[in-house]
Coordinates of N, CA and C in Angstrom, one line a residue:
M177 N 44.3 192.4 127.7 CA 45.3 192.3 128.8 C 44.7 192.5 130.1
R178 N 45.3 192.0 131.2 CA 44.7 192.0 132.5 C 45.4 193.0 133.4
I179 N 44.6 193.8 134.1 CA 45.1 194.9 134.9 C 44.6 194.8 136.3
L180 N 45.4 195.1 137.3 CA 45.0 195.2 138.7 C 45.0 196.7 139.1
V181 N 43.8 197.2 139.5 CA 43.7 198.5 140.0 C 43.7 198.5 141.5
V182 N 44.6 199.2 142.2 CA 44.7 199.3 143.6 C 44.3 200.7 144.0
E183 N 43.1 200.9 144.5 CA 42.6 202.2 144.8 C 41.5 202.1 145.9
D184 N 41.7 202.9 147.0 CA 40.8 202.8 148.1 C 39.6 203.7 148.0
E185 N 39.6 204.7 147.1 CA 38.4 205.5 146.8 C 37.5 204.7 145.9
K186 N 36.4 204.2 146.4 CA 35.6 203.3 145.6 C 35.0 204.0 144.3
D187 N 34.6 205.2 144.4 CA 34.0 205.9 143.2 C 35.1 206.0 142.1
L188 N 36.3 206.4 142.5 CA 37.4 206.5 141.5 C 37.8 205.1 141.0
S189 N 37.8 204.1 141.8 CA 38.2 202.8 141.4 C 37.1 202.3 140.4
D190 N 35.9 202.5 140.7 CA 34.8 202.1 139.7 C 34.9 202.8 138.4
V191 N 35.2 204.1 138.4 CA 35.4 204.8 137.2 C 36.5 204.3 136.3
I192 N 37.7 204.0 137.0 CA 38.9 203.5 136.3 C 38.6 202.1 135.7
K193 N 37.9 201.3 136.5 CA 37.6 199.9 136.1 C 36.7 200.0 134.9
K194 N 35.6 200.8 134.9 CA 34.7 200.9 133.8 C 35.3 201.4 132.6
G195 N 36.2 202.5 132.7 CA 36.8 203.0 131.6 C 37.8 202.1 130.9
L196 N 38.6 201.4 131.7 CA 39.5 200.4 131.1 C 38.8 199.2 130.5
E197 N 37.7 198.8 131.1 CA 37.0 197.7 130.5 C 36.4 198.1 129.1
E198 N 36.0 199.3 129.0 CA 35.5 199.9 127.8 C 36.6 199.9 126.7
E199 N 37.8 200.0 127.2 CA 39.0 200.0 126.3 C 39.4 198.5 125.9
G200 N 38.7 197.6 126.5 CA 39.0 196.2 126.2 C 39.9 195.4 127.1
F201 N 40.2 196.0 128.3 CA 41.0 195.4 129.3 C 40.2 194.6 130.3
V202 N 40.8 193.5 130.8 CA 40.2 192.8 132.0 C 40.7 193.4 133.2
V203 N 39.8 193.8 134.2 CA 40.3 194.6 135.3 C 39.8 194.0 136.6
D204 N 40.7 193.8 137.5 CA 40.4 193.4 138.9 C 40.7 194.6 139.8
T205 N 40.0 194.8 140.9 CA 40.2 195.9 141.8 C 40.3 195.4 143.2
V206 N 41.3 196.1 144.0 CA 41.4 195.9 145.4 C 41.6 197.2 146.0
S207 N 41.4 197.3 147.4 CA 41.4 198.6 148.0 C 42.4 198.8 149.1
D208 N 43.4 197.9 149.3 CA 44.4 198.2 150.3 C 45.7 197.5 149.8
G209 N 46.8 198.0 150.4 CA 48.1 197.5 150.0 C 48.4 196.0 150.1
Q210 N 47.9 195.5 151.2 CA 48.1 194.0 151.4 C 47.4 193.2 150.4
Q211 N 46.2 193.6 150.0 CA 45.5 192.9 149.0 C 46.2 193.0 147.7
A212 N 46.9 194.2 147.4 CA 47.7 194.4 146.2 C 48.8 193.3 146.1
V213 N 49.5 193.1 147.2 CA 50.6 192.2 147.3 C 50.0 190.8 147.1
N214 N 48.9 190.4 147.7 CA 48.3 189.1 147.6 C 47.9 188.8 146.2
F215 N 47.2 189.8 145.6 CA 46.7 189.5 144.2 C 47.9 189.5 143.2
A216 N 48.9 190.3 143.4 CA 50.1 190.3 142.5 C 50.8 188.9 142.6
W217 N 50.7 188.3 143.8 CA 51.4 187.0 144.0 C 50.5 185.9 143.4
D218 N 49.2 186.0 143.6 CA 48.3 184.9 143.2 C 47.9 184.9 141.8
Y219 N 47.9 186.0 141.1 CA 47.4 186.1 139.7 C 48.5 186.8 138.8
E220 N 48.4 186.5 137.6 CA 49.3 187.1 136.6 C 48.7 188.3 136.0
Y221 N 49.3 189.5 136.2 CA 48.8 190.7 135.6 C 49.8 191.3 134.6
D222 N 49.3 192.0 133.6 CA 50.2 192.7 132.7 C 50.6 194.1 133.2
I223 N 49.7 194.7 134.0 CA 50.0 196.0 134.6 C 49.3 196.1 135.9
I224 N 49.9 196.8 136.9 CA 49.3 197.1 138.2 C 49.2 198.6 138.3
I225 N 48.0 199.2 138.5 CA 47.9 200.6 138.7 C 47.7 200.8 140.2
L226 N 48.7 201.5 140.8 CA 48.8 201.5 142.3 C 48.7 202.9 142.9
D227 N 47.8 203.1 143.8 CA 47.7 204.3 144.6 C 48.8 204.2 145.7
L228 N 49.2 205.3 146.3 CA 50.2 205.2 147.3 C 49.5 205.3 148.7
M229 N 48.5 206.2 148.9 CA 47.9 206.4 150.2 C 46.8 205.4 150.4
L230 N 47.2 204.2 150.9 CA 46.3 203.1 151.0 C 46.2 202.6 152.5
P231 N 45.1 202.0 152.9 CA 45.0 201.5 154.2 C 45.7 200.1 154.3
V232 N 45.9 199.7 155.5 CA 46.6 198.4 155.9 C 48.0 198.4 155.6
K233 N 48.4 198.6 154.3 CA 49.8 198.7 153.9 C 49.8 199.8 152.8
N234 N 50.7 200.8 153.0 CA 50.7 201.9 152.0 C 51.2 201.4 150.7
G235 N 51.0 202.2 149.6 CA 51.4 201.7 148.3 C 52.9 201.6 148.1
M236 N 53.7 202.4 148.7 CA 55.1 202.3 148.6 C 55.6 201.0 149.2
E237 N 55.1 200.6 150.4 CA 55.4 199.3 151.0 C 55.0 198.2 150.1
A238 N 53.8 198.3 149.6 CA 53.3 197.2 148.7 C 54.2 197.1 147.5
L239 N 54.6 198.2 146.9 CA 55.5 198.2 145.7 C 56.8 197.5 146.0
K240 N 57.4 197.8 147.1 CA 58.7 197.2 147.5 C 58.5 195.7 147.7
E241 N 57.4 195.3 148.4 CA 57.2 193.9 148.7 C 57.0 193.1 147.4
I242 N 56.2 193.7 146.5 CA 56.0 193.0 145.2 C 57.3 192.8 144.5
R243 N 58.2 193.8 144.4 CA 59.4 193.7 143.8 C 60.4 192.7 144.5
E244 N 60.3 192.7 145.8 CA 61.1 191.7 146.6 C 60.7 190.3 146.3
Y245 N 59.5 190.1 146.0 CA 59.0 188.7 145.6 C 59.4 188.3 144.2
G246 N 60.1 189.2 143.5 CA 60.5 188.9 142.2 C 59.5 189.0 141.1
I247 N 58.4 189.7 141.4 CA 57.3 190.0 140.5 C 57.6 191.2 139.6
N248 N 57.7 190.9 138.3 CA 58.2 192.0 137.4 C 57.1 192.7 136.6
T249 N 55.9 192.5 137.0 CA 54.7 193.2 136.4 C 54.9 194.7 136.3
A250 N 54.6 195.3 135.2 CA 54.7 196.7 135.1 C 53.8 197.4 136.1
I251 N 54.3 198.4 136.8 CA 53.5 199.1 137.9 C 53.5 200.6 137.5
L252 N 52.3 201.1 137.5 CA 52.1 202.5 137.3 C 51.5 203.1 138.5
I253 N 52.2 204.0 139.2 CA 51.7 204.7 140.4 C 50.7 205.8 140.0
L254 N 49.6 205.8 140.6 CA 48.5 206.8 140.3 C 48.2 207.4 141.7
T255 N 48.6 208.6 141.9 CA 48.5 209.1 143.3 C 48.3 210.7 143.3
A256 N 47.8 211.2 144.4 CA 47.8 212.6 144.6 C 49.1 213.2 145.0
K257 N 50.0 212.4 145.4 CA 51.3 212.8 145.9 C 52.2 213.3 144.7
D258 N 52.3 214.6 144.5 CA 52.8 215.2 143.3 C 54.2 215.8 143.5
M259 N 54.8 215.7 144.6 CA 56.2 216.2 144.8 C 57.2 215.5 144.0
V260 N 58.2 216.2 143.5 CA 59.3 215.5 142.7 C 59.9 214.4 143.6
E261 N 60.1 214.7 144.9 CA 60.7 213.7 145.7 C 59.9 212.4 145.8
D262 N 58.6 212.5 145.8 CA 57.7 211.3 145.8 C 57.9 210.5 144.5
K263 N 57.9 211.2 143.3 CA 58.1 210.6 142.1 C 59.4 209.8 142.0
I264 N 60.5 210.5 142.4 CA 61.8 209.9 142.4 C 61.8 208.6 143.3
K265 N 61.2 208.7 144.5 CA 61.2 207.6 145.4 C 60.4 206.4 144.8
G266 N 59.3 206.7 144.2 CA 58.4 205.7 143.6 C 59.1 205.0 142.4
L267 N 59.7 205.7 141.5 CA 60.4 205.1 140.4 C 61.7 204.4 140.9
N268 N 62.4 204.9 141.8 CA 63.6 204.2 142.4 C 63.2 202.9 143.1
S269 N 62.0 202.9 143.6 CA 61.5 201.7 144.4 C 61.0 200.6 143.5
G270 N 60.9 200.8 142.1 CA 60.5 199.8 141.2 C 59.3 200.1 140.4
A271 N 58.7 201.3 140.5 CA 57.6 201.6 139.6 C 58.1 201.9 138.2
D272 N 57.3 201.6 137.2 CA 57.7 201.8 135.8 C 57.2 203.2 135.3
D273 N 56.2 203.7 136.0 CA 55.6 205.0 135.5 C 54.9 205.7 136.7
Y274 N 54.7 207.0 136.6 CA 54.1 207.7 137.8 C 53.2 208.8 137.2
L275 N 51.9 208.7 137.6 CA 50.9 209.7 137.1 C 50.2 210.3 138.3
T276 N 50.1 211.6 138.3 CA 49.5 212.3 139.5 C 48.0 212.6 139.3
K277 N 47.3 212.6 140.4 CA 45.8 213.0 140.3 C 45.8 214.5 140.6
P278 N 44.8 215.2 140.0 CA 43.8 214.7 139.0 C 44.5 214.4 137.7
F279 N 43.9 213.5 136.9 CA 44.5 213.1 135.7 C 43.4 213.0 134.6
A280 N 43.9 213.0 133.3 CA 43.0 212.8 132.2 C 43.0 211.3 131.9
F281 N 41.8 210.8 131.8 CA 41.7 209.3 131.6 C 42.4 208.9 130.3
G282 N 42.3 209.7 129.3 CA 43.0 209.4 128.0 C 44.5 209.3 128.2
E283 N 45.1 210.1 129.1 CA 46.5 210.0 129.4 C 46.8 208.7 130.1
L284 N 45.9 208.3 131.1 CA 46.1 207.0 131.8 C 46.2 205.8 130.8
V285 N 45.2 205.8 129.8 CA 45.1 204.7 128.9 C 46.4 204.7 128.0
A286 N 46.8 205.9 127.6 CA 48.0 206.0 126.7 C 49.2 205.5 127.5
R287 N 49.4 205.8 128.7 CA 50.5 205.3 129.5 C 50.4 203.8 129.7
V288 N 49.2 203.3 129.9 CA 49.0 201.8 130.0 C 49.5 201.2 128.7
R289 N 49.1 201.7 127.6 CA 49.4 201.1 126.3 C 50.9 201.2 126.1
A290 N 51.5 202.3 126.5 CA 53.0 202.4 126.3 C 53.7 201.4 127.2
L291 N 53.2 201.1 128.4 CA 53.9 200.1 129.2 C 53.7 198.7 128.6
L292 N 52.6 198.5 127.9 CA 52.3 197.2 127.3 C 53.3 197.0 126.1
R293 N 53.7 198.0 125.5 CA 54.5 197.9 124.3 C 56.0 197.6 124.7
R294 N 56.3 197.8 125.9 CA 57.7 197.6 126.3 C 58.0 196.1 126.3
G295 N 59.1 195.7 125.7 CA 59.6 194.3 125.8 C 58.9 193.4 124.8
I296 N 58.1 193.9 123.9 CA 57.5 193.1 122.9 C 57.7 193.8 121.5
E297 N 57.6 193.0 120.5 CA 57.8 193.5 119.1 C 56.5 194.1 118.7
E298 N 56.3 195.3 118.8 CA 55.1 196.0 118.4 C 55.4 197.3 117.8
N299 N 55.1 197.5 116.5 CA 55.4 198.6 115.7 C 54.1 199.4 115.4
N300 N 54.1 200.7 115.6 CA 53.0 201.5 115.3 C 51.7 201.0 115.9
N301 N 51.8 200.5 117.1 CA 50.6 199.9 117.8 C 50.0 198.7 117.1
Q302 N 50.9 198.0 116.4 CA 50.4 196.8 115.7 C 51.2 195.6 116.1
L303 N 50.5 194.5 116.3 CA 51.1 193.1 116.5 C 50.9 192.4 115.2
M304 N 52.0 191.7 114.8 CA 51.9 191.0 113.5 C 52.6 189.6 113.6
T305 N 52.0 188.7 112.9 CA 52.7 187.4 112.6 C 52.2 186.9 111.3
G306 N 53.1 186.8 110.3 CA 52.6 186.5 108.9 C 51.7 187.6 108.4
D307 N 50.6 187.2 107.9 CA 49.7 188.2 107.3 C 48.6 188.6 108.3
L308 N 48.7 188.2 109.6 CA 47.8 188.6 110.6 C 48.3 189.9 111.2
V309 N 47.5 190.9 111.2 CA 47.8 192.2 111.8 C 46.7 192.6 112.8
I310 N 47.2 193.0 114.0 CA 46.3 193.4 115.1 C 46.6 194.9 115.4
D311 N 45.6 195.7 115.3 CA 45.7 197.1 115.7 C 45.3 197.2 117.1
T312 N 46.3 197.4 118.0 CA 46.0 197.3 119.5 C 45.3 198.5 120.0
V313 N 45.3 199.6 119.3 CA 44.6 200.8 119.7 C 43.1 200.8 119.3
N314 N 42.8 200.4 118.1 CA 41.5 200.4 117.6 C 40.8 199.1 117.6
H315 N 41.6 198.1 118.1 CA 41.1 196.7 118.2 C 40.5 196.2 116.9
K316 N 41.3 196.4 115.8 CA 40.9 195.8 114.5 C 41.9 194.7 114.2
V317 N 41.4 193.7 113.5 CA 42.2 192.6 113.1 C 42.0 192.4 111.6
L318 N 43.2 192.2 110.9 CA 43.2 191.9 109.5 C 44.0 190.6 109.2
R319 N 43.5 189.8 108.3 CA 44.3 188.7 107.8 C 44.3 188.7 106.3
G320 N 45.5 188.8 105.7 CA 45.6 188.9 104.3 C 44.9 190.2 103.8
G321 N 45.0 191.2 104.6 CA 44.4 192.5 104.2 C 42.9 192.6 104.4
I322 N 42.3 191.5 104.8 CA 40.8 191.5 105.0 C 40.5 191.8 106.5
E323 N 39.7 192.8 106.8 CA 39.3 193.0 108.2 C 38.3 191.9 108.7
I324 N 38.6 191.4 109.9 CA 37.9 190.3 110.4 C 37.2 190.8 111.7
P325 N 35.9 190.9 111.7 CA 35.2 191.4 113.0 C 35.2 190.3 114.1
L326 N 35.6 190.8 115.3 CA 35.7 189.9 116.4 C 34.9 190.5 117.6
T327 N 34.4 189.6 118.4 CA 33.8 190.1 119.7 C 34.9 190.5 120.6
V328 N 34.5 191.2 121.7 CA 35.4 191.7 122.7 C 36.3 190.5 123.2
K329 N 35.7 189.4 123.6 CA 36.4 188.3 124.2 C 37.3 187.6 123.1
E330 N 36.8 187.5 121.9 CA 37.6 186.9 120.8 C 38.8 187.7 120.6
Y331 N 38.7 189.0 120.6 CA 39.8 189.9 120.4 C 40.8 189.7 121.5
A332 N 40.3 189.7 122.7 CA 41.2 189.6 123.9 C 42.0 188.3 123.9
V333 N 41.4 187.2 123.5 CA 42.1 185.9 123.4 C 43.2 186.0 122.4
L334 N 42.8 186.5 121.2 CA 43.7 186.6 120.1 C 44.9 187.5 120.4
E335 N 44.6 188.7 121.0 CA 45.7 189.6 121.3 C 46.7 189.0 122.3
Y336 N 46.2 188.3 123.3 CA 47.0 187.7 124.3 C 47.9 186.6 123.7
L337 N 47.3 185.7 122.9 CA 48.1 184.7 122.2 C 49.2 185.4 121.3
T338 N 48.8 186.4 120.6 CA 49.8 187.0 119.7 C 50.9 187.8 120.4
R339 N 50.6 188.4 121.5 CA 51.6 189.1 122.3 C 52.6 188.0 122.8
N340 N 52.2 186.8 122.9 CA 53.1 185.8 123.4 C 53.3 184.7 122.3
R341 N 53.3 185.2 121.0 CA 53.4 184.2 119.9 C 54.7 183.4 120.0
G342 N 54.5 182.1 119.7 CA 55.5 181.1 119.8 C 55.6 180.4 121.2
Q343 N 54.9 181.0 122.2 CA 54.9 180.4 123.5 C 53.5 179.6 123.7
V344 N 53.7 178.5 124.3 CA 52.5 177.7 124.7 C 51.8 178.3 125.9
L345 N 50.5 178.7 125.8 CA 49.8 179.2 126.9 C 48.7 178.2 127.3
S346 N 48.7 178.0 128.6 CA 47.7 177.0 129.2 C 46.3 177.6 129.1
R347 N 45.3 176.7 129.2 CA 44.0 177.2 129.3 C 43.8 178.1 130.5
T348 N 44.4 177.8 131.7 CA 44.3 178.6 132.9 C 44.9 180.0 132.6
Q349 N 46.0 180.1 132.0 CA 46.6 181.4 131.7 C 45.7 182.2 130.8
I350 N 45.2 181.6 129.8 CA 44.3 182.4 128.9 C 43.0 182.8 129.6
E351 N 42.4 181.9 130.4 CA 41.2 182.3 131.1 C 41.5 183.4 132.1
E352 N 42.6 183.3 132.8 CA 42.8 184.4 133.9 C 43.1 185.7 133.2
H353 N 43.6 185.7 132.0 CA 43.9 187.0 131.3 C 42.7 187.6 130.7
V354 N 41.7 186.8 130.3 CA 40.6 187.3 129.5 C 39.3 187.4 130.4
W355 N 39.2 186.6 131.4 CA 38.1 186.7 132.3 C 38.7 187.0 133.7
D356 N 38.0 187.8 134.5 CA 38.6 188.2 135.8 C 38.5 187.1 136.8
Y357 N 39.1 187.3 137.9 CA 39.3 186.2 138.9 C 38.0 185.6 139.4
R358 N 36.9 186.4 139.3 CA 35.6 186.0 139.9 C 35.0 184.9 139.0
Y359 N 35.5 184.8 137.7 CA 34.8 184.0 136.8 C 34.9 182.5 137.2
G360 N 36.0 182.1 137.6 CA 36.2 180.7 138.1 C 36.4 179.7 136.9
N361 N 37.2 178.7 137.2 CA 37.5 177.7 136.1 C 36.5 176.6 136.1
T362 N 35.3 176.9 135.5 CA 34.2 175.9 135.7 C 33.7 175.4 134.3
S363 N 34.4 175.7 133.2 CA 33.9 175.3 131.9 C 35.0 175.2 130.9
N364 N 34.6 174.9 129.7 CA 35.6 174.8 128.6 C 35.5 176.1 127.8
I365 N 35.4 177.2 128.4 CA 35.2 178.5 127.7 C 36.4 178.8 126.8
V366 N 37.6 178.5 127.2 CA 38.8 178.8 126.4 C 38.7 178.0 125.1
D367 N 38.4 176.7 125.2 CA 38.3 175.9 124.0 C 37.2 176.4 123.0
V368 N 36.1 176.9 123.6 CA 35.0 177.4 122.8 C 35.5 178.6 122.0
Y369 N 36.2 179.5 122.7 CA 36.7 180.7 122.0 C 37.8 180.5 121.0
I370 N 38.7 179.5 121.3 CA 39.7 179.1 120.3 C 39.0 178.6 119.0
R371 N 37.9 177.8 119.2 CA 37.2 177.3 118.0 C 36.6 178.5 117.2
Y372 N 36.0 179.5 118.0 CA 35.5 180.7 117.3 C 36.6 181.4 116.5
L373 N 37.7 181.5 117.1 CA 38.8 182.2 116.4 C 39.3 181.5 115.2
R374 N 39.4 180.1 115.3 CA 39.8 179.3 114.2 C 38.9 179.5 113.0
Q375 N 37.6 179.6 113.3 CA 36.6 179.7 112.2 C 36.8 181.1 111.5
K376 N 37.2 182.1 112.2 CA 37.3 183.4 111.7 C 38.7 183.7 111.0
I377 N 39.8 183.3 111.7 CA 41.1 183.7 111.2 C 41.9 182.6 110.5
D378 N 41.5 181.4 110.7 CA 42.2 180.3 110.1 C 41.6 179.5 109.0
N379 N 40.3 179.3 109.1 CA 39.6 178.3 108.2 C 39.8 178.7 106.7
D380 N 39.7 180.0 106.4 CA 39.8 180.4 105.0 C 41.2 180.9 104.6
F381 N 42.2 180.7 105.5 CA 43.5 181.2 105.2 C 44.6 180.1 105.4
E382 N 45.7 180.4 104.8 CA 46.9 179.5 105.0 C 48.1 180.5 105.2
P383 N 49.0 180.1 106.0 CA 49.0 178.9 106.9 C 48.1 179.0 108.1
K384 N 47.8 177.9 108.7 CA 47.0 178.0 109.9 C 47.9 178.5 111.1
L385 N 47.3 179.5 111.9 CA 48.2 180.1 112.9 C 48.0 179.6 114.3
I386 N 46.8 179.1 114.6 CA 46.5 178.7 116.0 C 46.8 177.2 116.1
E387 N 47.7 176.9 117.0 CA 48.1 175.5 117.2 C 47.7 175.0 118.5
T388 N 47.2 173.7 118.6 CA 46.9 173.0 119.8 C 48.2 172.2 120.2
V389 N 48.6 172.4 121.4 CA 49.7 171.6 122.0 C 49.1 170.7 123.0
H390 N 48.9 169.5 122.6 CA 48.1 168.5 123.5 C 48.7 168.4 124.9
G391 N 47.8 168.5 125.8 CA 48.2 168.4 127.2 C 48.7 169.6 127.8
R392 N 48.9 170.7 127.0 CA 49.5 171.9 127.5 C 48.7 173.2 127.2
G393 N 48.2 173.3 126.0 CA 47.4 174.5 125.7 C 47.5 174.9 124.3
Y394 N 47.6 176.2 124.0 CA 47.5 176.7 122.6 C 48.7 177.7 122.4
R395 N 49.0 177.9 121.1 CA 49.9 179.0 120.8 C 49.7 179.5 119.4
I396 N 50.1 180.7 119.1 CA 50.1 181.3 117.8 C 51.5 181.1 117.2
K397 N 51.5 180.7 115.9 CA 52.8 180.5 115.2 C 53.5 181.8 115.1
V398 N 54.8 181.7 115.1 CA 55.7 182.9 114.7 C 56.0 182.7 113.3
I399 N 55.6 183.7 112.5 CA 55.9 183.7 111.0 C 56.5 185.0 110.7
E400 N 57.7 185.0 110.2 CA 58.4 186.2 109.8 C 57.6 187.0 108.7
N401 N 57.5 188.3 108.9 CA 56.9 189.1 107.9 C 57.9 189.5 106.8
E402 N 57.4 189.5 105.6 CA 58.3 189.9 104.5 C 58.5 191.4 104.5
T403 N 59.7 191.8 104.2 CA 60.0 193.3 104.2 C 60.3 193.7 102.8

């Protein structure tokens, strides 16, 4: 999943970015409130982690502007402002969660995962369609009860498709979620990774889960699980 970190303290921003990437997320970073608004408008994110005390435009102003633009991306405020009044103001202005500094990185990751679970069918940190099971915490994938080893990028593509199962995702959407904005749309990298995934999760199993929708992109089939 793709996250935007808005933090003007470079050392802290670098630590958060590195830690989240180690957890398997794709992370972009910006350092002021106006950049936050611009990036939220230009790119599709699953979560925005937003500091409040920012240059150019403060975090509260950026938050309100993002919501005024109709952008519904989950926003987690991460700030040293720990007064109850600040928390109330932030949540009432459109934030989905509020975490104060200093913070435990494990708690930040847990809150990010909790936000990702909202609005999707995910039980016990698992995504499922048919006999495909994805453990979103440990990044394990099983098909028909067999664990299938995937690379970091293979897993990221599969999780994104499965979170949006039944929906056609364009190559651009997939690329922007799995590779950061600096990568650039310069190759057939998405097609290559779809081929890798088909070899691992479809070739030896039925039914086939990954579908090509010609001229539009790819999707994962929705298959009801037996209860």
